[in-house]
Short mmCIF file of C-alpha atoms in Angstrom, two decimals:
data_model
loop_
_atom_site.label_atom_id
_atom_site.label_comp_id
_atom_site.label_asym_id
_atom_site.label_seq_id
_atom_site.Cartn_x
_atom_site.Cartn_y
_atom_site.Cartn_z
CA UNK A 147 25.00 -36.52 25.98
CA UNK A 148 26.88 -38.28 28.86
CA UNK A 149 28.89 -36.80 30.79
CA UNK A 150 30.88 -36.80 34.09
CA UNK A 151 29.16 -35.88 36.95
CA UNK A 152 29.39 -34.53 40.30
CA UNK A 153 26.57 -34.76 42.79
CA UNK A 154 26.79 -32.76 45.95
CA UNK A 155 25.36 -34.28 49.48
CA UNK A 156 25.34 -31.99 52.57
CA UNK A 157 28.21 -29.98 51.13
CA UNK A 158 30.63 -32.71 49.99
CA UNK A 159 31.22 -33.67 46.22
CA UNK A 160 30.97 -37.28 45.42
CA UNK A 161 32.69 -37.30 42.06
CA UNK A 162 31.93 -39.82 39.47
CA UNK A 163 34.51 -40.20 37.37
CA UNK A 164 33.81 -42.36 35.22
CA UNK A 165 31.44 -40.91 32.17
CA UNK A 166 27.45 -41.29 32.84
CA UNK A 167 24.73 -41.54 30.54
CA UNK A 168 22.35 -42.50 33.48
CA UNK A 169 22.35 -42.27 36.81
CA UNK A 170 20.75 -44.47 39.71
CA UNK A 171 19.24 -43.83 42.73
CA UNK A 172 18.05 -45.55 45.69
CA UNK A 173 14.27 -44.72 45.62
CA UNK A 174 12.61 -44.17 48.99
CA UNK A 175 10.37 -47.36 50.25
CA UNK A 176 12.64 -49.60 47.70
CA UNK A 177 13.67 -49.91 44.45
CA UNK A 178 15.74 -47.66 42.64
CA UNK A 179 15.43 -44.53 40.37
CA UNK A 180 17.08 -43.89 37.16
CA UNK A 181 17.92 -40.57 35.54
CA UNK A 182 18.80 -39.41 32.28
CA UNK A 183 20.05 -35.99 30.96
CA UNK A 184 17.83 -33.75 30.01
CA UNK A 185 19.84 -32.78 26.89
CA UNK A 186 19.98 -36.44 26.10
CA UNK A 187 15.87 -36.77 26.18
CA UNK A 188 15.07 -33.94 24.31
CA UNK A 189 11.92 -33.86 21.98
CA UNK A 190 11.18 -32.12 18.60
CA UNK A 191 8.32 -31.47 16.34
CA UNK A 192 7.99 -33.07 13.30
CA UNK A 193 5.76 -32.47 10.28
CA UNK A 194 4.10 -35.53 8.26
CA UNK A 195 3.27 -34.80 4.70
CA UNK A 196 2.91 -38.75 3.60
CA UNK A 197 2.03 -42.05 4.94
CA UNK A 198 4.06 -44.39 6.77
CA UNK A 199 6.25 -45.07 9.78
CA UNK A 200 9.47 -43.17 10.80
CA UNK A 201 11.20 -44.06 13.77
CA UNK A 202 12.61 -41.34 16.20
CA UNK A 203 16.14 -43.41 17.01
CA UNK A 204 16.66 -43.81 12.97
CA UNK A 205 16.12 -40.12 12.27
CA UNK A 206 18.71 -39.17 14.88
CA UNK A 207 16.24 -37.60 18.03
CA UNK A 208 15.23 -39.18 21.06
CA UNK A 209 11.72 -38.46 20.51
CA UNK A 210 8.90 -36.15 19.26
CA UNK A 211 6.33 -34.12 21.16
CA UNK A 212 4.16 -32.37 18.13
CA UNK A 213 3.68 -34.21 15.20
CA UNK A 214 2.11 -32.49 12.71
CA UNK A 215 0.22 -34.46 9.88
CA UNK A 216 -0.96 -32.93 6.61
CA UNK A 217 -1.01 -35.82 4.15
CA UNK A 218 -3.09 -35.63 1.03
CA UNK A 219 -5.46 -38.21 0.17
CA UNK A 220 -4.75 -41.58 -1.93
CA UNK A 221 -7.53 -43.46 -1.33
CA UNK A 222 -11.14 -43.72 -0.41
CA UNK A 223 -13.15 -46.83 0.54
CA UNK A 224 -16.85 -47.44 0.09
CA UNK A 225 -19.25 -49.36 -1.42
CA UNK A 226 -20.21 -49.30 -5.24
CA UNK A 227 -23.16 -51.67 -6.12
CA UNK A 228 -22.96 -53.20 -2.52
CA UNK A 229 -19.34 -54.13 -2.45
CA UNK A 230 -16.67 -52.63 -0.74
CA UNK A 231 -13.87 -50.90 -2.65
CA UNK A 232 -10.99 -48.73 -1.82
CA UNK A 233 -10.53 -46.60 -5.08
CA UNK A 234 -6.32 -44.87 -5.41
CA UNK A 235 -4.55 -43.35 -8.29
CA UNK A 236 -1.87 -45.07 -10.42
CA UNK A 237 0.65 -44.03 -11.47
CA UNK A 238 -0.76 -42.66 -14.65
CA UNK A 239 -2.98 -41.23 -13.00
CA UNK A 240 -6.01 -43.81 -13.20
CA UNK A 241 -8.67 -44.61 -11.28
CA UNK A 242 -8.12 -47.92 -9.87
CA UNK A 243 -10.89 -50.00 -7.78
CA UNK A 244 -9.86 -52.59 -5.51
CA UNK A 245 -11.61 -54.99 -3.46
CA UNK A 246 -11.64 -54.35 0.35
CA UNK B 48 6.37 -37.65 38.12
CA UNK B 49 8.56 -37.40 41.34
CA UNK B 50 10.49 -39.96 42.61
CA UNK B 51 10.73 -40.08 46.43
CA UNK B 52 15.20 -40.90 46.09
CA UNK B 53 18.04 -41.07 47.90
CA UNK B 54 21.48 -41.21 47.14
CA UNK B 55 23.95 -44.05 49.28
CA UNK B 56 27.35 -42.91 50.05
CA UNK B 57 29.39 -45.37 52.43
CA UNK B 58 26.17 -47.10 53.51
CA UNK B 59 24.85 -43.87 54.37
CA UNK B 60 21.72 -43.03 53.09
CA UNK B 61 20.65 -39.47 51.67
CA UNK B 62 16.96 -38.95 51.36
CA UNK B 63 15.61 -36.37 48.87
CA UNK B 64 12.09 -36.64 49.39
CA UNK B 65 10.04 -36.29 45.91
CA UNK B 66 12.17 -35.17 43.79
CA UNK B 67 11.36 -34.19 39.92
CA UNK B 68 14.51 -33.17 38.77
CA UNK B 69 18.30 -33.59 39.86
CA UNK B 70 20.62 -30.90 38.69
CA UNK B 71 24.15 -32.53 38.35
CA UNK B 72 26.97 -30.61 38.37
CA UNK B 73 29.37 -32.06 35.26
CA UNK B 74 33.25 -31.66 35.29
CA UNK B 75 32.67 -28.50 33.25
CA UNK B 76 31.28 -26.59 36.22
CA UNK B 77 27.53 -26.30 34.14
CA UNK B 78 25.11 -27.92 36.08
CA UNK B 79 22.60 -30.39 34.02
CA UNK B 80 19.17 -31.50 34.82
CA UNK B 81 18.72 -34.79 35.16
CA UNK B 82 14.98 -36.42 35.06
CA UNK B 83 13.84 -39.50 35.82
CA UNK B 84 13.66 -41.92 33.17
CA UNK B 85 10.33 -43.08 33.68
CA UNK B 86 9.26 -39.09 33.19
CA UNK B 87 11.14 -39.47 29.94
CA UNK B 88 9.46 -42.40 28.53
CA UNK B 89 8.18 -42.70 24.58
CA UNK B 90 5.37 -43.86 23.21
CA UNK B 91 4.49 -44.87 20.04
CA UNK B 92 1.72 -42.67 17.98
CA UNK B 93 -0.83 -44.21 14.94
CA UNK B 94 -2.35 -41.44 12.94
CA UNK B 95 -5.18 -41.24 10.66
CA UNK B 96 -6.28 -38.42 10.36
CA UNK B 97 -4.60 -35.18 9.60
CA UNK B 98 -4.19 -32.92 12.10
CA UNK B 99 -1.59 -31.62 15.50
CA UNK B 100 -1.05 -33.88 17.70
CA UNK B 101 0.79 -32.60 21.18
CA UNK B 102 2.04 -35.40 23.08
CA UNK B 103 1.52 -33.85 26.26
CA UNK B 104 -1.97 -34.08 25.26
CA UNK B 105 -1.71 -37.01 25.37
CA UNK B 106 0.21 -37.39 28.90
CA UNK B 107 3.50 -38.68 27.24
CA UNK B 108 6.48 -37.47 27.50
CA UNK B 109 7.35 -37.82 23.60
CA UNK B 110 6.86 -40.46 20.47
CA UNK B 111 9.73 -42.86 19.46
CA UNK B 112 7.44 -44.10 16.78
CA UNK B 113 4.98 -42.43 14.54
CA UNK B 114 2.71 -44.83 11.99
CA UNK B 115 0.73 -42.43 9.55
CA UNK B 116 -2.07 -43.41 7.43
CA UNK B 117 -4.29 -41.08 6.10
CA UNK B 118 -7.64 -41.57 4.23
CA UNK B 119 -8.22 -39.13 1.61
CA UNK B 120 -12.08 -37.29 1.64
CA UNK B 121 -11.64 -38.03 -2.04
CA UNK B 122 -9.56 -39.29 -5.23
CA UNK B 123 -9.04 -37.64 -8.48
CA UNK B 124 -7.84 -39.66 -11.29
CA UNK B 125 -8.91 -40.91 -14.82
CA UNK B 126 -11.46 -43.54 -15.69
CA UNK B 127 -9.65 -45.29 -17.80
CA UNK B 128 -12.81 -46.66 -19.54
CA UNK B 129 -14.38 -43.04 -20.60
CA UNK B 130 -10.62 -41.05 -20.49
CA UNK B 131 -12.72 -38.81 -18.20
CA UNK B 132 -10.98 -36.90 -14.90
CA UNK B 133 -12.91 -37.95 -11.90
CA UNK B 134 -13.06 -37.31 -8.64
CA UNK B 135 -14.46 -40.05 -6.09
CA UNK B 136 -15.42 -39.16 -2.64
CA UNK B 137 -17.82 -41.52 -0.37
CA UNK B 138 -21.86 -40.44 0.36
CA UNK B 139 -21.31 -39.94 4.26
CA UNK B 140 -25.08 -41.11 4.75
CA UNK B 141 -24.79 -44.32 2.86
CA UNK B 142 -21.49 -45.43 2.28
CA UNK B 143 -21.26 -45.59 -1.43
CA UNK B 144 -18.91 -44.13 -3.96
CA UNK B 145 -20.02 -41.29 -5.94
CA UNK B 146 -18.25 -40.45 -8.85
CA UNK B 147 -18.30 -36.83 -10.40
CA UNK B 148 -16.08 -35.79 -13.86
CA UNK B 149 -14.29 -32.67 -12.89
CA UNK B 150 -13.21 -29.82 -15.01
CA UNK B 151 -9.91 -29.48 -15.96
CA UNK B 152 -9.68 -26.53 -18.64
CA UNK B 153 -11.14 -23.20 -18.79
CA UNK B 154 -11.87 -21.12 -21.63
CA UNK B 155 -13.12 -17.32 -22.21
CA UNK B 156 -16.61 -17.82 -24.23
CA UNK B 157 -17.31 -14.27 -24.17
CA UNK B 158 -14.93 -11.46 -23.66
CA UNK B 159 -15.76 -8.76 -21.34
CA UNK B 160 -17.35 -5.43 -23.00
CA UNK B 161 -14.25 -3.30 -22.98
CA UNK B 162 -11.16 -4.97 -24.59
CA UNK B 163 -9.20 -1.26 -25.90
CA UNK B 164 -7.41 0.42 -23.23
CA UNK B 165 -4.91 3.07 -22.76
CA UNK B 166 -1.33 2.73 -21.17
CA UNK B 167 -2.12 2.71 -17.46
CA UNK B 168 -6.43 2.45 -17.93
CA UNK B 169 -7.72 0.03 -15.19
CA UNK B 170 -9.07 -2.57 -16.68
CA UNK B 171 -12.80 -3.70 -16.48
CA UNK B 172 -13.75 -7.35 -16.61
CA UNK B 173 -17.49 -7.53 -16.50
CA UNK B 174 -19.34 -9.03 -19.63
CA UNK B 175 -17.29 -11.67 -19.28
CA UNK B 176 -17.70 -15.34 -19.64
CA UNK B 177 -15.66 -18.42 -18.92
CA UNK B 178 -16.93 -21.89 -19.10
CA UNK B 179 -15.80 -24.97 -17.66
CA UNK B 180 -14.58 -28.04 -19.75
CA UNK B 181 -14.06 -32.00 -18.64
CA UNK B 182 -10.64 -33.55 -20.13
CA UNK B 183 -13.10 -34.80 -22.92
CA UNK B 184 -14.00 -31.68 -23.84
CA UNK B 185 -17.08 -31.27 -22.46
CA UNK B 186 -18.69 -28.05 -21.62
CA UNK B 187 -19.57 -28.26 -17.87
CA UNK B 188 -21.35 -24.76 -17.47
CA UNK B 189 -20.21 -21.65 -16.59
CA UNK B 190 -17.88 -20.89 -14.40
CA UNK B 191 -19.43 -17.76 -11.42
CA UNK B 192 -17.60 -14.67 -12.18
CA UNK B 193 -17.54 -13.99 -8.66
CA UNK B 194 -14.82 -17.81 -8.06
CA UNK B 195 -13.13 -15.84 -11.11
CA UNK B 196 -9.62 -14.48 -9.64
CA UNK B 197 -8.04 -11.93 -12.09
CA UNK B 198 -4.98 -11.31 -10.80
CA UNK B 199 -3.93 -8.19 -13.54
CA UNK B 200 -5.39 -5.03 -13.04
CA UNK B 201 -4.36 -2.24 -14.86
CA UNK B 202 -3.54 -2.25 -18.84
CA UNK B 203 0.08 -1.84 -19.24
CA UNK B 204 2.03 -1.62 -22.82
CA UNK B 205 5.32 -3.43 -21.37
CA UNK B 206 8.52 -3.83 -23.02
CA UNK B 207 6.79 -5.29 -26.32
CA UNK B 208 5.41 -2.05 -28.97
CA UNK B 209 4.40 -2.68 -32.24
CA UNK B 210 4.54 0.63 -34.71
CA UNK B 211 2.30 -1.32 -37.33
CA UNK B 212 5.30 -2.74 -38.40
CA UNK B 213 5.44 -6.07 -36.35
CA UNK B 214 8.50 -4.21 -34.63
CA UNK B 215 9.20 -5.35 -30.85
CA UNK B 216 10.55 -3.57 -28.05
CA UNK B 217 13.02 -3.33 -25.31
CA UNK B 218 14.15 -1.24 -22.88
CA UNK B 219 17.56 0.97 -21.99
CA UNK B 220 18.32 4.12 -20.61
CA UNK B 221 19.84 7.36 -21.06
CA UNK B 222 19.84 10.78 -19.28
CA UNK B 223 18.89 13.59 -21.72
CA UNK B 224 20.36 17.35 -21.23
CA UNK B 225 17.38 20.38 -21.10
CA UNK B 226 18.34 23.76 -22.40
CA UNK B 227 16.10 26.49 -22.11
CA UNK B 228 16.65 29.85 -24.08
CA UNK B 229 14.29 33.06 -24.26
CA UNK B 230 11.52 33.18 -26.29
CA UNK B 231 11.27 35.72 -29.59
CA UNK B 232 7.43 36.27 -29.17
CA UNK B 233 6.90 37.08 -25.54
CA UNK B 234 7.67 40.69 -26.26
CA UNK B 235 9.97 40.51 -23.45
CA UNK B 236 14.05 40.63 -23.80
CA UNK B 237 17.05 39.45 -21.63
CA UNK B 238 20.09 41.60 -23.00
CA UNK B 239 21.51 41.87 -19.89
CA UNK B 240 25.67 40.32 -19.44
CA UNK B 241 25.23 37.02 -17.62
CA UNK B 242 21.97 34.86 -16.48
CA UNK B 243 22.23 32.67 -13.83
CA UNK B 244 19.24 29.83 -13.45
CA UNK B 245 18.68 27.35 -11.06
CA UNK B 246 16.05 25.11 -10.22
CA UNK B 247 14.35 21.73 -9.94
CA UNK B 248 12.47 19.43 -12.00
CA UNK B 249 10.12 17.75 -9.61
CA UNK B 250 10.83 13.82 -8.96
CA UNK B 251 13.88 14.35 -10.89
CA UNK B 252 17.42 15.78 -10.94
CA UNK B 253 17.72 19.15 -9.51
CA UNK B 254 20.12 21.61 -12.00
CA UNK B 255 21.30 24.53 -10.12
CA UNK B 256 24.15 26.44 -10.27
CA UNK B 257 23.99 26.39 -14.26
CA UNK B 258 25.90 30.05 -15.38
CA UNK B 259 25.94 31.20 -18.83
CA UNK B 260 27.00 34.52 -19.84
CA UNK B 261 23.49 36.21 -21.10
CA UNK B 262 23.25 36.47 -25.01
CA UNK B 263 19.84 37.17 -26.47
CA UNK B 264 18.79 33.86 -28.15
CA UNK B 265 21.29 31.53 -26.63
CA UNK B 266 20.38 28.47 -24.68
CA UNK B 267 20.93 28.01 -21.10
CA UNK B 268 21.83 24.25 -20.63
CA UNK B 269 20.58 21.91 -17.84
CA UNK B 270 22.13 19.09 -18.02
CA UNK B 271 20.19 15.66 -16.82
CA UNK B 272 17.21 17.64 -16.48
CA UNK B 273 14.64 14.94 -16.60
CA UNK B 274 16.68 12.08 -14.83
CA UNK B 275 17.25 8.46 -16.52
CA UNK B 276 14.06 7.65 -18.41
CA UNK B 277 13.44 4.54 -20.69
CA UNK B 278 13.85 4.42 -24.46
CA UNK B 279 12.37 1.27 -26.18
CA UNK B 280 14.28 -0.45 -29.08
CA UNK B 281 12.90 -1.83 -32.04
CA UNK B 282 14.34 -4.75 -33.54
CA UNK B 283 17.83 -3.47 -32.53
CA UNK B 284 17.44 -0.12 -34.68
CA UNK B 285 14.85 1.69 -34.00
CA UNK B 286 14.29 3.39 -30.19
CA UNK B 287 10.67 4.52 -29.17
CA UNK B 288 9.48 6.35 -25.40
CA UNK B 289 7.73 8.76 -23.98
CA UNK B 290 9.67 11.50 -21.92
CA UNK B 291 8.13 14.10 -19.69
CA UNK B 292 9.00 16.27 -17.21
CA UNK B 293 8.05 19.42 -14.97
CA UNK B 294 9.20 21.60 -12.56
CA UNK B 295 10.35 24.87 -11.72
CA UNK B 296 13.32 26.95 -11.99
CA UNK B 297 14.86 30.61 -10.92
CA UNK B 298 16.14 33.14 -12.94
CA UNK B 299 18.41 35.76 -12.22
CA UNK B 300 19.83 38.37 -14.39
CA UNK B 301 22.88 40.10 -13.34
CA UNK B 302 24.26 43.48 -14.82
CA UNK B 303 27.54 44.71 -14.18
CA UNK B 304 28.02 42.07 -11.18
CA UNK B 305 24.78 42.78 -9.65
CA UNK B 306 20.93 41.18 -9.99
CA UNK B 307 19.18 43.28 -11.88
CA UNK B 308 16.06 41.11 -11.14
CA UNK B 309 14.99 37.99 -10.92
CA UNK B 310 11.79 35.79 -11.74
CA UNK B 311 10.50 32.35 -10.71
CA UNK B 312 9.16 30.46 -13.90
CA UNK B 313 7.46 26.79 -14.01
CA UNK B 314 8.23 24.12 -16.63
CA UNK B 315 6.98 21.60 -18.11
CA UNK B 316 7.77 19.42 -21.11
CA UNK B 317 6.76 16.33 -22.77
CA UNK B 318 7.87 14.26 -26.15
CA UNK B 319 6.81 11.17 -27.68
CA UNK B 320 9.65 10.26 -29.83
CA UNK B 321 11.10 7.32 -31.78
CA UNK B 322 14.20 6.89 -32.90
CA UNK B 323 17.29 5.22 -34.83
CA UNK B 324 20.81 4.66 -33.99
CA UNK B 325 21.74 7.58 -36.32
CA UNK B 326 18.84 10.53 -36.52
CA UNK B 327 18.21 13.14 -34.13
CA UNK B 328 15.68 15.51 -33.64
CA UNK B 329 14.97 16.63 -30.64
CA UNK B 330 11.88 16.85 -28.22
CA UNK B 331 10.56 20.35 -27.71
CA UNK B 332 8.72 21.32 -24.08
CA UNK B 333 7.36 24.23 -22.98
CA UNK B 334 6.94 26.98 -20.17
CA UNK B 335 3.69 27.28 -18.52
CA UNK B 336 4.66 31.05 -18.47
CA UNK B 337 7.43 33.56 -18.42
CA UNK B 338 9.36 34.36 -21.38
CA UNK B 339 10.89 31.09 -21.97
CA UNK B 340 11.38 27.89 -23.97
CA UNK B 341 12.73 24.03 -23.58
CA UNK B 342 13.96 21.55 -25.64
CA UNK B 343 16.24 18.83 -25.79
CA UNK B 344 19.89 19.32 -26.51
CA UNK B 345 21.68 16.15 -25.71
CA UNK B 346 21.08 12.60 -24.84
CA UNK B 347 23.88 11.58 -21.85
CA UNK B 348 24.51 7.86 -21.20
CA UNK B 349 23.15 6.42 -24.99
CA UNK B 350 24.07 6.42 -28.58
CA UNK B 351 20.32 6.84 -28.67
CA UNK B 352 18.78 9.80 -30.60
CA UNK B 353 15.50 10.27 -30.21
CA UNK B 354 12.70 11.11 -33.57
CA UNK B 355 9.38 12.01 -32.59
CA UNK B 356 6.52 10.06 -33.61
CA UNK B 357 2.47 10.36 -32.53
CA UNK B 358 2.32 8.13 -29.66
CA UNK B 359 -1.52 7.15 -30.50
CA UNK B 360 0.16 5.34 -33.46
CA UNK B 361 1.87 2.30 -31.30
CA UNK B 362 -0.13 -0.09 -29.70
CA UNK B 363 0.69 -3.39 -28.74
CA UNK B 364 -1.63 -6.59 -27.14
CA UNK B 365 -1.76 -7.43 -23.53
CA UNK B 366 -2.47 -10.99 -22.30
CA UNK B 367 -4.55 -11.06 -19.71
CA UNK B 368 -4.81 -14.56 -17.31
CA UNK B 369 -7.91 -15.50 -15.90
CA UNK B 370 -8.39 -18.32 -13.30
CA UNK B 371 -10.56 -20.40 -11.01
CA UNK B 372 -10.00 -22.59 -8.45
CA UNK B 373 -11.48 -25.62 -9.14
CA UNK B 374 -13.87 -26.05 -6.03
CA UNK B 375 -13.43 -29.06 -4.11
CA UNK B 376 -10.29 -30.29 -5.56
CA UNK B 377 -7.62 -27.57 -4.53
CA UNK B 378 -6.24 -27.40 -8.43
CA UNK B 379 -6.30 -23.69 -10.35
CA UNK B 380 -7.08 -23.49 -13.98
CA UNK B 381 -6.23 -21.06 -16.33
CA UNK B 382 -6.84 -18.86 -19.44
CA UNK B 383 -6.52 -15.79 -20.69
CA UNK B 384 -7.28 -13.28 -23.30
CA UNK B 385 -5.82 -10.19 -25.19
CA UNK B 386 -6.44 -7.05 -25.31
CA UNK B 387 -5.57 -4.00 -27.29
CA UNK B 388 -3.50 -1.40 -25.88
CA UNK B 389 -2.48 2.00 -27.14
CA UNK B 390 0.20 4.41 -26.02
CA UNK B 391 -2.12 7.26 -25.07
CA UNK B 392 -1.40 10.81 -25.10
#
């Protein structure tokens, strides 16, 4: 959310006019300091039910601070006569061994 | 974080000191916090294992990316060699797969002891036996009564009778009228002018205020005595229920504009009756004492009218599920068996 902003020093307004999404500031010893609205960084929770990747920007949030996964198994890997295999379901519902 | 800031206006410098948070005033006169960005910063979380994960415990401010991939404790599929379900789950010692055909079908080998009930009996499931079957059909051992889960209780007729005839059953309503008159063997005689009863029938619709001038003989009516009940239909002709009621009313008996006396009598009725959509006969009740009788006079609400038939002459089958949840693989199977119930007293 950006927005126009007025900062006030030692009683007087210094306007910005023009409309902000961040906002710098000399830092103390050098450097500078940037800040961002709060309602801009927001985080949500999000629950996880399958594997994969999901990116906050693409699912419209700046971020996520619980993440809660509950994803039923589709595979398991081990060894069967001394080879490794990682055994998932098909889509018909088989059994299907693959070597790992 | 704070950030030791200051803000330069005309070359002047303002110091803050550490500061955590700015609140900045917008245009709108609601002040905003603003935080430092490097407070604010994302990280990226990998998961693989199921579970909460707080990204504060973590010390981050928040996730921008979240990669999920979770290995299952175990698989359950078919071998498509022996057509058999399996489920695979890994020896935690050694490493290796191990393979175990799980069940997928219940069945009732044995039924319990008692299988005949009564309308409202609670039912009794011990004797019973159900055994556990693989997808090729074979018999995996029984399953422990106590993993049973039986989630019906109580033996209930429902909306489906049978009268011997194969005849099914649903429901409607109607309101039936009470009348009550004196009786001719009680030795005792109303021949005053006018009786005036009032009353309730308990759980039901209260009938006061009913007036009729006093004739020996003639009926007092109450109308909706009993309330709406339930008929049952039969194959769109034929009507079947069982109506009951009780409860008590107050009877005063005036002469020449005065109470001559009065007398405080209980009720109670009850009728099994069946019925088509042009017979009538109607249910008779009873007092408990005093010098009166009940019966039916009207059906309100229905073209119903009711015939009475011995209740212990309907009967119908209830199915009863049974099921178990298969252990270790989160799945619930299913079966279930009948039994016989009648329509009681």
């Amino acid at each position: 959310m950006a927005q126009r902003a007025i900062i006030g020093i030692n009683g007087d307004l210094l306007p910005f006019d023009e409309t902000l999404d961040k906002l710098q500031t000399q830092a103390i010893g050098g450097g500078s300091v940037t800040w961002v609205p709060e309602a801009d960084t927001r985080c949500v929770a999000m629950t996880v039910t399958e594997n994969g990747s999901k990116i906050a920007s693409d699912e419209g949030v700046y971020g996520w601070d619980y993440v809660a996964v509950n994803v039923p198994g589709s595979s398991v890997t081990g060894t069967k006569n001394g080879v490794e295999y990682t055994v998932t379901v098909d889509e018909n519902g088989n059994l299907v061994y693959t070597r790992t | 974080m704070s950030a030791n800031t200051s803000i330069s206006e005309g070359g002047k410098g303002y110091p803050f000191g550490p500061v955590k948070c700015l609140m900045v005033e917008g245009d709108n006169g609601e002040f905003c916090p603003w935080y430092s960005e490097a407070d604010r910063a994302l990280d990226s979380l990998s998961v693989t294992q199921n579970g909460i994960y707080r990204a504060s415990d973590r010390g981050v401010y928040g996730w921008n990316r979240v990669s999920v991939n979770v290995q299952a404790d175990s698989v359950t599929g078919r071998d498509p060699e022996t057509g058999e379900e399996k489920t695979v789950t890994v020896n935690p010692q050694t490493g290796e797969l191990v393979e175990a055909v799980v069940p997928t079908e219940i069945r009732v080998t044995t039924l319990p002891t008692k299988t005949d009930y009564t309308n409202g009996e609670t039912i009794d499931y011990s004797g019973i036996i159900v055994h556990a079957y693989s997808s090729t059909g074979q018999d995996m051992g029984e399953a422990p009564f106590n993993e049973l889960v039986f989630p019906v209780t109580t033996a209930q007729i429902g909306d489906r009778w049978s009268d011997g005839q194969g005849l099914n059953a649903m429901k409607i309503e109607y309101n039936p009228h009470l009348s009550i008159r004196e009786r001719t063997d009680t030795g005792e005689k109303i021949d005053e002018r006018l009786v005036y009863v009032h009353g309730s029938a308990l759980g039901t619709t209260a009938y006061e205020g009913v007036r009729r001038p006093a004739s020996f003989g003639a009926p007092y009516n109450i109308p909706n005595a009993s309330g709406t009940l339930f008929v049952t239909r039969y194959n769109g002709s034929s009507y079947f229920s069982k109506i009951s009621g009780e409860g008590r009313v107050e009877v005063y008996v005036f002469l020449d504009g005065f109470v001559s006396r009065s007398s405080l009598y209980d009720i109670k009725w009850t009728g099994w009756f069946i019925s088509d959509l042009t017979e009538y006969e109607a249910v008779e009740g009873e007092f408990t004492r005093g010098p009166y009788e009940t019966y039916l006079t009207d059906i309100l609400e229905s073209t119903v009218n009711p015939k009475r038939v011995d209740p212990s002459s309907l009967h119908a089958v209830q199915n009863l599920p049974v099921r178990w949840p298969r252990p270790g693989v989160g799945a619930i199977l299913e079966t279930s068996f009948d039994i016989n119930v009648t329509g009681g007293d």
